mmCIF file of C-alpha atoms in Angstrom:
data_model
loop_
_atom_site.group_PDB
_atom_site.id
_atom_site.type_symbol
_atom_site.label_atom_id
_atom_site.label_comp_id
_atom_site.label_asym_id
_atom_site.label_seq_id
_atom_site.Cartn_x
_atom_site.Cartn_y
_atom_site.Cartn_z
ATOM 1 C CA MET A 11 33.626 -96.658 -1.380
ATOM 2 C CA VAL A 12 36.221 -95.554 -3.442
ATOM 3 C CA TRP A 13 33.334 -93.877 -6.125
ATOM 4 C CA GLY A 14 31.686 -91.655 -3.425
ATOM 5 C CA GLY A 15 28.330 -92.879 -3.819
ATOM 6 C CA TRP A 16 26.651 -95.431 -6.702
ATOM 7 C CA ASP A 17 25.396 -92.771 -8.563
ATOM 8 C CA ASN A 18 29.381 -92.185 -9.607
ATOM 9 C CA PHE A 19 29.844 -95.871 -9.742
ATOM 10 C CA TRP A 20 27.259 -96.122 -12.840
ATOM 11 C CA ALA A 21 27.956 -92.835 -13.980
ATOM 12 C CA MET A 22 31.864 -94.563 -14.855
ATOM 13 C CA GLY A 23 32.920 -90.632 -15.147
ATOM 14 C CA GLY A 24 30.774 -90.190 -18.016
ATOM 15 C CA TYR A 25 31.666 -93.189 -19.945
ATOM 16 C CA GLY A 26 28.579 -95.239 -18.532
ATOM 17 C CA SER A 27 27.366 -96.137 -21.115
ATOM 18 C CA PHE A 28 30.393 -97.489 -22.771
ATOM 19 C CA VAL A 29 31.848 -99.342 -19.839
ATOM 20 C CA TRP A 30 28.047 -100.961 -19.241
ATOM 21 C CA GLY A 31 27.330 -101.671 -22.673
ATOM 22 C CA SER A 32 30.276 -103.425 -23.077
ATOM 23 C CA TYR A 33 29.669 -105.191 -19.508
ATOM 24 C CA GLY A 34 26.084 -105.388 -20.259
ATOM 25 C CA VAL A 35 26.445 -107.649 -23.423
ATOM 26 C CA THR A 36 28.629 -110.077 -22.308
ATOM 27 C CA VAL A 37 26.802 -111.036 -19.378
ATOM 28 C CA VAL A 38 23.732 -111.547 -21.976
ATOM 29 C CA ALA A 39 25.651 -113.273 -24.209
ATOM 30 C CA LEU A 40 27.221 -116.070 -21.520
ATOM 31 C CA ALA A 41 23.828 -116.640 -19.911
ATOM 32 C CA ILE A 42 22.148 -117.389 -22.836
ATOM 33 C CA GLU A 43 25.236 -119.479 -23.945
ATOM 34 C CA VAL A 44 24.485 -120.876 -20.380
ATOM 35 C CA TRP A 45 20.862 -121.750 -21.408
ATOM 36 C CA LEU A 46 21.426 -122.179 -25.188
ATOM 37 C CA VAL A 47 23.576 -125.709 -23.921
ATOM 38 C CA SER A 48 21.322 -126.387 -20.800
ATOM 39 C CA MET A 49 18.749 -126.985 -22.931
ATOM 40 C CA ARG A 50 20.566 -128.457 -25.759
ATOM 41 C CA ARG A 51 21.632 -131.128 -23.071
ATOM 42 C CA ARG A 52 17.365 -131.539 -22.033
ATOM 43 C CA ARG A 53 16.596 -131.940 -25.568
ATOM 44 C CA ALA A 54 19.430 -135.091 -26.281
ATOM 45 C CA LEU A 55 18.658 -136.710 -22.380
ATOM 46 C CA ALA A 56 14.446 -137.216 -23.769
ATOM 47 C CA GLU A 57 15.830 -138.233 -27.506
ATOM 48 C CA VAL A 58 18.514 -141.049 -25.528
ATOM 49 C CA GLU A 59 15.233 -141.754 -23.198
ATOM 50 C CA ARG A 60 13.028 -141.867 -26.325
ATOM 51 C CA ASN A 61 15.481 -144.194 -28.335
ATOM 52 C CA ARG A 62 15.439 -146.196 -24.563
ATOM 53 C CA ARG A 63 11.958 -147.180 -24.857
ATOM 54 C CA HIS A 64 10.945 -147.830 -28.349
ATOM 55 C CA GLY A 65 13.505 -149.668 -28.644
ATOM 56 C CA GLY A 66 16.355 -147.786 -30.405
ATOM 57 C CA GLU A 67 14.864 -146.215 -33.564
ATOM 58 C CA GLY A 68 16.158 -143.144 -34.037
ATOM 59 C CA ARG A 69 17.393 -141.290 -36.875
ATOM 60 C CA MET B 7 37.204 -149.911 -32.454
ATOM 61 C CA GLN B 8 40.063 -147.161 -31.953
ATOM 62 C CA THR B 9 38.715 -146.052 -28.797
ATOM 63 C CA ASN B 10 38.837 -149.863 -27.232
ATOM 64 C CA VAL B 11 42.246 -149.461 -28.575
ATOM 65 C CA LEU B 12 43.569 -146.774 -26.422
ATOM 66 C CA ALA B 13 41.322 -147.799 -23.462
ATOM 67 C CA ALA B 14 43.234 -151.056 -23.396
ATOM 68 C CA GLY B 15 46.416 -148.900 -23.170
ATOM 69 C CA GLY B 16 45.143 -148.301 -19.543
ATOM 70 C CA GLY B 17 46.288 -144.554 -17.843
ATOM 71 C CA TRP B 18 44.630 -141.349 -19.101
ATOM 72 C CA TRP B 19 44.013 -142.648 -22.530
ATOM 73 C CA LYS B 20 41.215 -144.384 -21.422
ATOM 74 C CA TYR B 21 39.148 -141.468 -20.907
ATOM 75 C CA ALA B 22 39.233 -140.956 -24.823
ATOM 76 C CA ALA B 23 36.402 -143.074 -24.702
ATOM 77 C CA PRO B 24 33.162 -141.496 -24.491
ATOM 78 C CA ASN B 25 31.768 -143.616 -21.327
ATOM 79 C CA LEU B 26 34.348 -143.015 -19.546
ATOM 80 C CA PHE B 27 34.590 -139.546 -20.407
ATOM 81 C CA TYR B 28 31.492 -139.066 -19.560
ATOM 82 C CA PRO B 29 30.889 -139.286 -16.172
ATOM 83 C CA LEU B 30 34.732 -137.296 -15.354
ATOM 84 C CA ALA B 31 33.612 -134.418 -17.729
ATOM 85 C CA GLY B 32 29.552 -134.213 -15.586
ATOM 86 C CA LYS B 33 32.248 -134.314 -12.244
ATOM 87 C CA MET B 34 34.864 -131.918 -13.516
ATOM 88 C CA ILE B 35 31.824 -128.954 -14.333
ATOM 89 C CA PRO B 36 30.842 -127.598 -10.394
ATOM 90 C CA TRP B 37 34.876 -126.885 -10.297
ATOM 91 C CA PHE B 38 35.387 -125.214 -13.574
ATOM 92 C CA ALA B 39 32.423 -123.820 -13.071
ATOM 93 C CA ALA B 40 33.522 -122.178 -9.164
ATOM 94 C CA ALA B 41 36.531 -121.438 -10.316
ATOM 95 C CA ALA B 42 35.490 -119.285 -12.898
ATOM 96 C CA THR B 43 32.434 -117.162 -10.859
ATOM 97 C CA ALA B 44 34.884 -116.695 -8.281
ATOM 98 C CA LEU B 45 37.942 -115.756 -10.523
ATOM 99 C CA CYS B 46 35.200 -113.549 -12.105
ATOM 100 C CA ALA B 47 33.648 -111.628 -8.886
ATOM 101 C CA LEU B 48 37.857 -111.193 -7.759
ATOM 102 C CA GLY B 49 38.369 -109.516 -11.022
ATOM 103 C CA LEU B 50 35.415 -107.940 -10.883
ATOM 104 C CA TYR B 51 36.594 -106.373 -7.619
ATOM 105 C CA ILE B 52 39.981 -105.429 -8.272
ATOM 106 C CA GLY B 53 38.687 -103.881 -11.821
ATOM 107 C CA PHE B 54 36.083 -101.063 -10.842
ATOM 108 C CA PHE B 55 37.013 -100.889 -6.760
ATOM 109 C CA VAL B 56 41.130 -101.502 -6.305
ATOM 110 C CA ALA B 57 42.568 -100.391 -10.015
ATOM 111 C CA PRO B 58 43.027 -96.649 -10.049
ATOM 112 C CA THR B 59 41.169 -94.121 -12.834
ATOM 113 C CA ASP B 60 43.032 -94.034 -16.123
ATOM 114 C CA ALA B 61 45.531 -90.435 -16.607
ATOM 115 C CA THR B 62 44.572 -90.592 -20.391
ATOM 116 C CA GLN B 63 41.489 -92.540 -20.940
ATOM 117 C CA GLY B 64 39.876 -91.868 -17.328
ATOM 118 C CA GLU B 65 36.833 -94.788 -16.798
ATOM 119 C CA SER B 66 36.315 -96.002 -20.767
ATOM 120 C CA TYR B 67 39.852 -98.133 -19.862
ATOM 121 C CA ARG B 68 37.481 -100.640 -17.615
ATOM 122 C CA ILE B 69 36.959 -101.932 -20.810
ATOM 123 C CA ILE B 70 40.246 -103.844 -21.003
ATOM 124 C CA PHE B 71 38.810 -106.309 -17.842
ATOM 125 C CA ILE B 72 36.811 -107.923 -20.532
ATOM 126 C CA HIS B 73 38.164 -106.657 -23.838
ATOM 127 C CA VAL B 74 41.241 -108.698 -23.475
ATOM 128 C CA PRO B 75 40.609 -111.637 -21.191
ATOM 129 C CA SER B 76 37.625 -112.235 -23.982
ATOM 130 C CA ALA B 77 40.248 -111.426 -26.937
ATOM 131 C CA TRP B 78 42.698 -113.945 -25.543
ATOM 132 C CA MET B 79 40.364 -116.271 -25.587
ATOM 133 C CA SER B 80 39.473 -116.004 -28.733
ATOM 134 C CA MET B 81 42.419 -116.427 -29.927
ATOM 135 C CA PHE B 82 43.383 -119.869 -27.758
ATOM 136 C CA LEU B 83 40.394 -121.358 -28.309
ATOM 137 C CA TYR B 84 41.479 -121.212 -31.651
ATOM 138 C CA VAL B 85 43.985 -123.318 -30.955
ATOM 139 C CA VAL B 86 42.815 -125.476 -28.527
ATOM 140 C CA MET B 87 39.889 -126.323 -31.246
ATOM 141 C CA ALA B 88 42.218 -126.653 -34.726
ATOM 142 C CA PHE B 89 44.165 -129.089 -32.367
ATOM 143 C CA TRP B 90 40.968 -131.368 -31.242
ATOM 144 C CA ALA B 91 40.402 -131.678 -34.933
ATOM 145 C CA ALA B 92 43.433 -132.329 -36.361
ATOM 146 C CA VAL B 93 44.186 -135.151 -33.485
ATOM 147 C CA GLY B 94 40.545 -136.504 -34.376
ATOM 148 C CA LEU B 95 41.456 -136.504 -37.796
ATOM 149 C CA ALA B 96 45.405 -137.585 -36.906
ATOM 150 C CA LEU B 97 43.856 -140.439 -34.744
ATOM 151 C CA ASN B 98 40.224 -141.317 -35.712
ATOM 152 C CA THR B 99 39.111 -141.065 -32.305
ATOM 153 C CA ARG B 100 35.806 -139.382 -31.906
ATOM 154 C CA LEU B 101 36.530 -137.853 -28.982
ATOM 155 C CA SER B 102 38.934 -135.325 -30.220
ATOM 156 C CA SER B 103 36.521 -134.224 -32.554
ATOM 157 C CA MET B 104 33.726 -133.702 -30.363
ATOM 158 C CA MET B 105 35.440 -131.458 -27.794
ATOM 159 C CA ALA B 106 36.240 -129.616 -31.277
ATOM 160 C CA THR B 107 33.018 -129.146 -32.098
ATOM 161 C CA ALA B 108 32.321 -128.489 -28.954
ATOM 162 C CA ILE B 109 34.986 -125.551 -28.141
ATOM 163 C CA ALA B 110 34.023 -124.142 -31.499
ATOM 164 C CA PRO B 111 30.232 -121.908 -30.510
ATOM 165 C CA THR B 112 32.542 -120.396 -26.850
ATOM 166 C CA GLY B 113 34.863 -119.038 -29.543
ATOM 167 C CA ALA B 114 32.661 -117.351 -31.703
ATOM 168 C CA ILE B 115 31.524 -115.620 -28.646
ATOM 169 C CA MET B 116 34.583 -115.140 -26.640
ATOM 170 C CA THR B 117 35.453 -113.264 -30.545
ATOM 171 C CA PHE B 118 31.970 -111.814 -30.318
ATOM 172 C CA ILE B 119 32.313 -110.195 -26.752
ATOM 173 C CA ALA B 120 36.045 -108.818 -27.884
ATOM 174 C CA LEU B 121 34.923 -107.093 -31.498
ATOM 175 C CA TRP B 122 31.603 -105.529 -29.198
ATOM 176 C CA SER B 123 33.332 -104.254 -26.134
ATOM 177 C CA GLY B 124 36.487 -103.117 -28.472
ATOM 178 C CA ALA B 125 34.137 -101.346 -30.391
ATOM 179 C CA LEU B 126 32.571 -99.650 -27.716
ATOM 180 C CA TRP B 127 36.218 -98.558 -26.342
ATOM 181 C CA GLY B 128 37.127 -97.077 -29.368
ATOM 182 C CA ARG B 129 34.094 -95.006 -29.919
ATOM 183 C CA PRO B 130 35.201 -92.563 -26.519
ATOM 184 C CA THR B 131 39.304 -92.833 -27.491
ATOM 185 C CA TRP B 132 39.413 -93.615 -30.685
ATOM 186 C CA GLY B 133 36.198 -91.643 -32.358
ATOM 187 C CA THR B 134 35.314 -94.523 -34.174
ATOM 188 C CA TYR B 135 33.285 -97.632 -33.504
ATOM 189 C CA TRP B 136 34.864 -99.599 -35.845
ATOM 190 C CA VAL B 137 38.065 -99.428 -38.587
ATOM 191 C CA TRP B 138 39.130 -101.692 -41.038
ATOM 192 C CA ASP B 139 42.642 -101.969 -39.798
ATOM 193 C CA ALA B 140 44.622 -105.118 -39.708
ATOM 194 C CA ARG B 141 43.483 -106.460 -36.047
ATOM 195 C CA LEU B 142 40.045 -105.735 -36.191
ATOM 196 C CA THR B 143 39.742 -107.094 -39.780
ATOM 197 C CA SER B 144 42.087 -110.598 -38.093
ATOM 198 C CA GLU B 145 39.623 -110.492 -35.073
ATOM 199 C CA LEU B 146 36.793 -110.391 -37.561
ATOM 200 C CA ILE B 147 37.697 -112.986 -39.810
ATOM 201 C CA LEU B 148 38.678 -115.496 -36.765
ATOM 202 C CA LEU B 149 34.249 -114.587 -36.537
ATOM 203 C CA PHE B 150 34.230 -115.861 -39.820
ATOM 204 C CA LEU B 151 36.538 -119.123 -38.862
ATOM 205 C CA TYR B 152 34.736 -119.981 -36.250
ATOM 206 C CA LEU B 153 30.733 -119.390 -37.538
ATOM 207 C CA GLY B 154 32.116 -120.986 -40.973
ATOM 208 C CA PHE B 155 33.394 -124.468 -38.896
ATOM 209 C CA MET B 156 30.061 -124.832 -37.049
ATOM 210 C CA ALA B 157 27.838 -123.560 -40.544
ATOM 211 C CA LEU B 158 29.983 -126.604 -42.573
ATOM 212 C CA GLN B 159 29.721 -129.175 -39.901
ATOM 213 C CA ALA B 160 25.803 -128.309 -39.438
ATOM 214 C CA ALA B 161 25.705 -129.064 -43.173
ATOM 215 C CA ILE B 162 27.109 -132.143 -43.383
ATOM 216 C CA ASP B 163 24.874 -135.257 -41.880
ATOM 217 C CA ASP B 164 27.563 -137.876 -41.339
ATOM 218 C CA PRO B 165 28.637 -137.020 -37.792
ATOM 219 C CA ARG B 166 32.361 -138.145 -38.590
ATOM 220 C CA ARG B 167 32.529 -136.392 -41.972
ATOM 221 C CA ALA B 168 31.250 -133.435 -40.936
ATOM 222 C CA ASP B 169 34.206 -133.840 -38.340
ATOM 223 C CA LYS B 170 37.075 -134.441 -41.006
ATOM 224 C CA ALA B 171 35.166 -131.276 -43.206
ATOM 225 C CA GLY B 172 35.280 -128.967 -40.415
ATOM 226 C CA ALA B 173 39.350 -130.577 -38.784
ATOM 227 C CA VAL B 174 40.448 -129.123 -42.539
ATOM 228 C CA LEU B 175 38.953 -125.907 -42.435
ATOM 229 C CA ALA B 176 39.524 -125.036 -38.729
ATOM 230 C CA ILE B 177 43.418 -126.521 -39.480
ATOM 231 C CA VAL B 178 43.956 -124.408 -42.373
ATOM 232 C CA GLY B 179 42.643 -121.673 -40.238
ATOM 233 C CA VAL B 180 45.156 -121.537 -37.893
ATOM 234 C CA VAL B 181 47.254 -119.484 -39.985
ATOM 235 C CA ASN B 182 45.216 -115.997 -38.749
ATOM 236 C CA VAL B 183 46.204 -116.577 -35.491
ATOM 237 C CA PRO B 184 49.721 -115.194 -35.416
ATOM 238 C CA ILE B 185 48.430 -112.470 -37.809
ATOM 239 C CA ILE B 186 46.039 -111.036 -35.353
ATOM 240 C CA TYR B 187 48.905 -111.132 -32.382
ATOM 241 C CA PHE B 188 51.638 -109.868 -34.672
ATOM 242 C CA SER B 189 49.121 -107.041 -36.630
ATOM 243 C CA VAL B 190 50.060 -104.387 -33.977
ATOM 244 C CA LYS B 191 53.417 -105.381 -34.904
ATOM 245 C CA TRP B 192 53.461 -106.116 -38.028
ATOM 246 C CA TRP B 193 50.896 -102.907 -39.958
ATOM 247 C CA ASN B 194 50.189 -99.350 -39.011
ATOM 248 C CA THR B 195 47.312 -100.272 -36.500
ATOM 249 C CA LEU B 196 45.621 -97.941 -34.949
ATOM 250 C CA HIS B 197 45.307 -100.288 -31.944
ATOM 251 C CA GLN B 198 47.770 -99.776 -29.772
ATOM 252 C CA GLY B 199 50.853 -102.863 -29.448
ATOM 253 C CA ALA B 200 50.218 -105.512 -26.179
ATOM 254 C CA SER B 201 50.849 -104.153 -22.744
ATOM 255 C CA VAL B 202 51.814 -106.758 -21.801
ATOM 256 C CA SER B 203 54.507 -109.280 -23.174
ATOM 257 C CA LEU B 204 56.911 -112.285 -22.141
ATOM 258 C CA SER B 205 60.338 -109.865 -23.237
ATOM 259 C CA LYS B 206 59.016 -106.241 -21.580
ATOM 260 C CA ALA B 207 57.671 -104.896 -18.358
ATOM 261 C CA PRO B 208 53.846 -104.393 -18.726
ATOM 262 C CA THR B 209 53.134 -100.602 -19.499
ATOM 263 C CA MET B 210 50.185 -100.834 -16.568
ATOM 264 C CA ALA B 211 49.249 -100.578 -13.905
ATOM 265 C CA ALA B 212 50.537 -103.077 -11.375
ATOM 266 C CA THR B 213 46.467 -103.274 -10.125
ATOM 267 C CA MET B 214 44.885 -103.107 -13.457
ATOM 268 C CA LEU B 215 47.580 -105.832 -14.795
ATOM 269 C CA THR B 216 46.207 -107.387 -11.917
ATOM 270 C CA GLY B 217 42.348 -106.854 -12.247
ATOM 271 C CA MET B 218 42.575 -107.863 -16.019
ATOM 272 C CA LEU B 219 44.832 -111.302 -15.477
ATOM 273 C CA VAL B 220 42.794 -112.562 -12.953
ATOM 274 C CA MET B 221 39.311 -111.708 -15.344
ATOM 275 C CA ALA B 222 41.659 -113.812 -17.799
ATOM 276 C CA LEU B 223 41.588 -116.901 -15.912
ATOM 277 C CA GLY B 224 38.030 -116.347 -14.823
ATOM 278 C CA PHE B 225 37.164 -116.142 -18.785
ATOM 279 C CA TRP B 226 39.417 -119.556 -19.242
ATOM 280 C CA MET B 227 38.057 -121.697 -16.447
ATOM 281 C CA TYR B 228 34.399 -120.525 -18.160
ATOM 282 C CA SER B 229 35.223 -121.396 -21.351
ATOM 283 C CA ILE B 230 36.558 -125.249 -20.041
ATOM 284 C CA ALA B 231 33.308 -125.953 -18.047
ATOM 285 C CA ILE B 232 30.972 -124.548 -20.683
ATOM 286 C CA SER B 233 32.744 -126.902 -22.979
ATOM 287 C CA LEU B 234 33.261 -129.713 -21.085
ATOM 288 C CA ALA B 235 29.122 -129.786 -20.952
ATOM 289 C CA ARG B 236 28.319 -128.935 -24.298
ATOM 290 C CA VAL B 237 30.785 -132.098 -25.277
ATOM 291 C CA ARG B 238 28.385 -133.930 -23.192
ATOM 292 C CA ALA B 239 25.208 -133.143 -24.998
ATOM 293 C CA ILE B 240 26.927 -133.733 -28.448
ATOM 294 C CA ILE B 241 28.178 -137.035 -26.820
ATOM 295 C CA LEU B 242 24.606 -138.104 -26.043
ATOM 296 C CA GLU B 243 22.986 -137.187 -29.462
ATOM 297 C CA ARG B 244 25.713 -138.888 -31.388
ATOM 298 C CA GLU B 245 25.887 -141.782 -29.235
ATOM 299 C CA ARG B 246 22.616 -142.157 -27.449
ATOM 300 C CA ARG B 247 22.265 -145.685 -30.258
ATOM 301 C CA SER B 248 24.792 -147.290 -27.716
ATOM 302 C CA ASP B 249 24.425 -149.930 -24.568
ATOM 303 C CA TRP B 250 25.945 -147.623 -22.305
ATOM 304 C CA ILE B 251 24.211 -145.066 -22.667
ATOM 305 C CA LYS B 252 20.555 -146.670 -22.369
ATOM 306 C CA GLU B 253 22.176 -147.840 -19.078
ATOM 307 C CA LEU B 254 22.494 -144.285 -18.156
ATOM 308 C CA ALA B 255 19.014 -143.046 -18.677
ATOM 309 C CA GLY B 256 18.290 -146.026 -17.460
ATOM 310 C CA ASN B 257 19.474 -145.823 -13.966
ATOM 311 C CA ALA B 258 18.954 -142.084 -13.835
#
């Protein structure tokens, strides 16, 4: 470990809030994007299924 | 129909037909997602455990490993989005327009990440989260272009009309991309100039550069994977009344 312990790693030489604030928001943003796309797919598939069952009314 | 004419020609053109592209994209997504995961893991390892502390900025510079890749992707995705929008407009291919629509949210997120990480990097290095210099302002305009494209398309009920209106906005907005890129040369900006360019050696340590490039590749692979996943959902939404989609649902 080049950091000499996890405490030093999380501290980031005093810039911890800036570094982890950047990485944290990035991870959350990408996780939300993946979740939204999977929800969109699920909704679309449900709509297709409804269309198929009820003779293709739909919008 | 246009897509059938293209499909009849054979070759890779046939994938311009949504019913052939849909399963192909489905097969490609896991590979791009795996590549994105592996590259980001490697890039973060290099960025945090191999790359040395910066002599002047200390550890705050490590924001670079997401800031530069997200900023590059924000500009690159815009060009790709405008390209597909223009192809859709010129050749009347539905899938091209759907591709443009699918890329926009990812481009907006990359732009947001670039602005956010830039603000958190600006505070310790410049003493301010935000400054209205040419680089930052033009990147903010890029975010508004993405959001404007999405809002415009969402406001128009007919998908093909939404495609065309969005395409015009996307194509006009392309002028902003070179403005962002060259802003640090054309104007006197607080934002530093490019550390990496084709004409001269990079002005950073080799391991820092490697970490940044690996992360950029990872972000690129992620963008492809998520855009393909989104375009598949869009295909389902738009083609839900076509027979092949009903067959697909029937078989599942």
